[in-house]
Amino acid sequence: MKDTFEMTTRQSVLDYGMTFPDVYIDKPFHDDNWVLLRLKKGKKAFAWTYERNGQMCVNVKVNPEWRDFWRNTYKAVTPGWHQNKEHWNTIILNGTIPDREIKRMIAESFDLM
């Protein structure tokens, strides 16, 4: 399977996240920079999209057993910015991570909620 690198925009993350059941898009901070994907039940956010330092990012919840794997495998995965560093990673959408891996991390975040 050929790797694709198209998950580089907020919209690509939101579009993928909306494929999961019972999900909605939210802007809870009245700040267009922060757009979240939430579960309808419980209103828990599983993907936080925002621009930081000129790059689009998404924070995802991560199983602590996998946290360091992702951070060590991709330079564009860092400890969750503005979130618990043990349970959240930030993915910088700079085109260096294959789409399938970004989708895998988003799906895991959804599953953890």
Tab-separated table of C-alpha atoms in Angstrom:
chain	number	residue	atom	x	y	z
A	1	MET	CA	0.000	0.000	0.000
A	2	LYS	CA	1.425	3.345	-1.074
A	3	ASP	CA	1.823	6.000	1.609
A	4	THR	CA	-0.030	9.243	1.048
A	5	PHE	CA	0.713	12.540	2.756
A	6	GLU	CA	-2.472	14.534	2.338
A	7	MET	CA	-3.442	14.938	6.016
A	8	THR	CA	-1.805	18.339	6.291
A	9	THR	CA	-4.815	20.585	6.884
A	10	ARG	CA	-7.351	21.137	9.626
A	11	GLN	CA	-10.105	20.240	7.160
A	12	SER	CA	-8.533	16.863	6.368
A	13	VAL	CA	-8.500	16.011	10.100
A	14	LEU	CA	-12.058	17.240	10.620
A	15	ASP	CA	-13.318	15.345	7.568
A	16	TYR	CA	-11.694	12.130	8.783
A	17	GLY	CA	-12.924	12.606	12.351
A	18	MET	CA	-16.485	13.106	11.161
A	19	THR	CA	-16.446	9.587	9.692
A	20	PHE	CA	-16.717	8.204	13.232
A	21	PRO	CA	-20.183	7.686	14.745
A	22	ASP	CA	-21.807	10.300	16.993
A	23	VAL	CA	-19.155	12.991	16.520
A	24	TYR	CA	-19.532	16.733	16.089
A	25	ILE	CA	-17.291	19.751	15.473
A	26	ASP	CA	-17.042	22.338	18.244
A	27	LYS	CA	-15.433	25.760	18.760
A	28	PRO	CA	-15.720	26.022	22.553
A	29	PHE	CA	-13.318	28.897	23.118
A	30	HIS	CA	-14.896	31.444	20.744
A	31	ASP	CA	-11.507	31.419	19.026
A	32	ASP	CA	-11.448	30.218	15.418
A	33	ASN	CA	-7.940	28.845	15.951
A	34	TRP	CA	-9.294	26.035	18.154
A	35	VAL	CA	-11.630	23.556	16.468
A	36	LEU	CA	-12.362	20.286	18.259
A	37	LEU	CA	-13.872	16.947	17.375
A	38	ARG	CA	-16.112	15.732	20.195
A	39	LEU	CA	-18.232	12.726	21.016
A	40	LYS	CA	-21.927	13.559	21.337
A	41	LYS	CA	-22.196	11.339	24.407
A	42	GLY	CA	-20.259	12.988	27.216
A	43	LYS	CA	-18.968	15.790	24.943
A	44	LYS	CA	-15.368	14.566	25.312
A	45	ALA	CA	-12.933	15.920	22.730
A	46	PHE	CA	-10.685	13.414	20.976
A	47	ALA	CA	-8.974	15.757	18.494
A	48	TRP	CA	-8.008	19.387	19.075
A	49	THR	CA	-6.961	21.253	15.910
A	50	TYR	CA	-5.100	24.558	16.023
A	51	GLU	CA	-2.362	26.538	14.300
A	52	ARG	CA	0.827	27.136	16.255
A	53	ASN	CA	4.080	28.675	15.023
A	54	GLY	CA	2.709	28.744	11.484
A	55	GLN	CA	1.921	25.014	11.425
A	56	MET	CA	-1.371	23.175	11.717
A	57	CYS	CA	-1.469	20.761	14.658
A	58	VAL	CA	-3.828	18.225	16.168
A	59	ASN	CA	-3.726	16.978	19.747
A	60	VAL	CA	-4.832	13.378	20.248
A	61	LYS	CA	-5.285	11.247	23.326
A	62	VAL	CA	-2.786	8.404	23.450
A	63	ASN	CA	-2.377	5.233	25.449
A	64	PRO	CA	0.730	5.846	27.597
A	65	GLU	CA	2.133	2.523	26.338
A	66	TRP	CA	2.233	3.984	22.796
A	67	ARG	CA	3.020	7.602	23.674
A	68	ASP	CA	6.795	7.318	23.415
A	69	PHE	CA	6.647	5.039	20.367
A	70	TRP	CA	4.919	7.789	18.365
A	71	ARG	CA	7.206	10.498	19.719
A	72	ASN	CA	10.343	8.483	18.936
A	73	THR	CA	9.146	7.391	15.487
A	74	TYR	CA	8.166	10.823	14.139
A	75	LYS	CA	9.789	14.177	14.929
A	76	ALA	CA	6.422	15.768	14.153
A	77	VAL	CA	4.833	14.015	17.162
A	78	THR	CA	5.537	15.841	20.406
A	79	PRO	CA	4.106	15.908	23.933
A	80	GLY	CA	0.586	17.343	23.935
A	81	TRP	CA	0.747	21.127	23.833
A	82	HIS	CA	-1.417	22.649	26.591
A	83	GLN	CA	-2.540	19.181	27.691
A	84	ASN	CA	-1.441	16.352	29.966
A	85	LYS	CA	1.866	15.214	28.446
A	86	GLU	CA	1.369	11.656	29.710
A	87	HIS	CA	-1.927	11.128	27.898
A	88	TRP	CA	-1.826	13.487	24.899
A	89	ASN	CA	0.398	13.906	21.845
A	90	THR	CA	0.563	16.771	19.390
A	91	ILE	CA	0.820	15.843	15.713
A	92	ILE	CA	2.320	18.601	13.569
A	93	LEU	CA	0.656	18.269	10.163
A	94	ASN	CA	3.758	19.091	8.133
A	95	GLY	CA	3.561	16.263	5.600
A	96	THR	CA	6.211	14.063	7.214
A	97	ILE	CA	3.849	11.447	8.681
A	98	PRO	CA	1.945	9.043	6.390
A	99	ASP	CA	-1.824	9.563	6.386
A	100	ARG	CA	-2.440	6.008	7.614
A	101	GLU	CA	-0.416	6.737	10.754
A	102	ILE	CA	-2.175	10.033	11.459
A	103	LYS	CA	-5.519	8.300	10.976
A	104	ARG	CA	-4.398	5.501	13.278
A	105	MET	CA	-3.536	8.008	16.025
A	106	ILE	CA	-6.860	9.853	15.602
A	107	ALA	CA	-8.774	6.542	15.667
A	108	GLU	CA	-6.949	5.484	18.827
A	109	SER	CA	-7.841	8.807	20.440
A	110	PHE	CA	-11.493	8.252	19.502
A	111	ASP	CA	-11.387	4.719	20.935
A	112	LEU	CA	-9.846	5.914	24.202
A	113	MET	CA	-12.796	8.242	24.768
